[in-house]
Amino acid sequence: MLAPWAVRVEESRGRRHAEPPHPYRNDFQRDRDRVIHARSFRRLENKTQVFTRRYSDHFRNRLTHTIEVAQISRTIAQQLELNEDLVEALALVHDIGHPPFGHAGEKALDACMREHGLFFDHNLHALRIVEQFEDRYAEFPGLNLTFEVREGIIKHSRQYSAAEYPQLAEYRLDEQPPLEAQLIDLTDEIAYNTADLDDGYEADLLPLEEVRARVRLFDRFYGEAEQRHPATREKLKFNQALRRMLNHFVTDLLTTTQARVAAAGVGSLDDVRRHPARLATFSEAVDAERADAKAFLYDRLYYSEPLVPEKQHAEQVIRELFELWLRHPEKLSRRYQEKAQREPLPRIICDYIAGMTDNYILEQHRRLCGKV
Ligand code: MG
């Protein structure tokens, strides 16, 4: 059962290179499976989300974060009668363009590129991965994903203007993405706003009292957990509050999106695309609670003192390797040297670094910059 405004696989705008249909998997299911079997997807396991492995092996990495986003997104897609296969493919691919070392890595790589009048953007990089870098098929470069998955990669988290990004014109930048893609940015936030409280608490960086004092929603649910299970361990009450918080965000996103679709008189996918604003949103009240949690995490976790040394190290590793390969392109592998014949060297170095796992870039740094 699909809502009238859901994306229908049989109406997909198709792949770049035509392929015969599969006997029992539709095109979005095949896209999802191609993402799962991609090398860049496996590398997410060794890319930092917030905490490096130094903290704990059971904290989220980019792969487990991605799986959590996929789980939340599927639940919502099912309830809203959206195309679950497309939503799953989009969730699984949403972070595939991230460089090593999380946000610090992204910032460092972008800073290196800006010195050459270029920039790094993880969505654009994700598109390059699925269009060019995945090297699996004899018939075509990349994964040859359907238009809707590529469009979702570009449009799920931000608007790119057609004037600034003429190379993206085929994605009809003046149109809203389908609800399947609109969801992803919000489920991403639901996943990390709750998971990062969990890992931050486990890492002893976010004391319970502080979380309660600063995140009103958490405090409310923690209070309820305390009333219901007064004798239970703090960690279990913490978990209970977090679960309730996640459920609260999901339910609000569901009901608000449903109500907005109805109020807008949307009757088709075209109506969603032509609507002046995104229809998948939180309610105003819950959006304020979301912003509250996010602001707390930025202030007390992402920008906190204890995480500074690792972020600085990440920046140093990326900058030193970037500059080394710029001075000595002959130290790049032959494949990348060949690529540098066709595209600017900084772009090639950036692609190379962005694809690396945390482990691999550290190993390269030790080997080439002689650092431990
Ligand atoms: Mg994410």
Short mmCIF file of N, CA and C and ligand atoms in Angstrom, two decimals, residues 49 62 65-66 69 91 94-96 98 122 156 184-185 187-189 191-192, ligand 1:
data_model
loop_
_atom_site.label_atom_id
_atom_site.label_comp_id
_atom_site.label_asym_id
_atom_site.label_seq_id
_atom_site.Cartn_x
_atom_site.Cartn_y
_atom_site.Cartn_z
N GLN A 49 32.03 8.69 13.92
CA GLN A 49 30.78 9.46 13.97
C GLN A 49 31.04 10.65 14.89
N ARG A 62 30.18 5.38 11.97
CA ARG A 62 29.28 5.85 10.91
C ARG A 62 28.39 4.74 10.35
N HIS A 65 25.58 4.10 13.04
CA HIS A 65 24.70 5.27 12.96
C HIS A 65 23.79 5.15 11.73
N THR A 66 24.37 4.78 10.61
CA THR A 66 23.62 4.64 9.36
C THR A 66 22.51 3.60 9.50
N VAL A 69 19.71 5.09 11.44
CA VAL A 69 18.91 6.00 10.60
C VAL A 69 17.98 5.19 9.69
N ALA A 91 18.57 6.11 3.22
CA ALA A 91 19.14 6.14 4.57
C ALA A 91 20.52 5.47 4.57
N HIS A 94 23.15 7.78 3.02
CA HIS A 94 23.16 9.21 3.34
C HIS A 94 24.52 9.73 3.85
N ASP A 95 25.34 8.87 4.45
CA ASP A 95 26.61 9.35 5.02
C ASP A 95 27.82 8.80 4.25
N ILE A 96 27.59 8.25 3.08
CA ILE A 96 28.65 7.53 2.37
C ILE A 96 29.77 8.47 1.91
N HIS A 98 31.17 10.83 3.67
CA HIS A 98 31.92 11.44 4.77
C HIS A 98 33.38 11.00 4.80
N HIS A 122 30.18 16.87 1.44
CA HIS A 122 30.05 15.41 1.51
C HIS A 122 28.92 14.87 0.64
N HIS A 156 18.71 15.60 0.23
CA HIS A 156 18.11 15.23 1.51
C HIS A 156 18.38 16.24 2.61
N ILE A 184 14.90 11.95 5.46
CA ILE A 184 16.20 11.43 5.88
C ILE A 184 16.95 12.41 6.79
N ASP A 185 16.92 13.69 6.45
CA ASP A 185 17.64 14.65 7.27
C ASP A 185 17.10 14.67 8.70
N THR A 187 15.34 12.12 10.24
CA THR A 187 15.62 10.86 10.96
C THR A 187 17.09 10.80 11.35
N ASP A 188 17.94 11.40 10.53
CA ASP A 188 19.37 11.50 10.86
C ASP A 188 19.52 12.25 12.20
N GLU A 189 18.81 13.35 12.31
CA GLU A 189 18.88 14.13 13.56
C GLU A 189 18.30 13.38 14.75
N ALA A 191 18.28 10.24 15.14
CA ALA A 191 19.24 9.19 15.49
C ALA A 191 20.42 9.77 16.26
N TYR A 192 21.02 10.84 15.75
CA TYR A 192 22.25 11.27 16.45
C TYR A 192 21.98 12.10 17.71
MG MG B 1 24.11 10.90 9.38
#
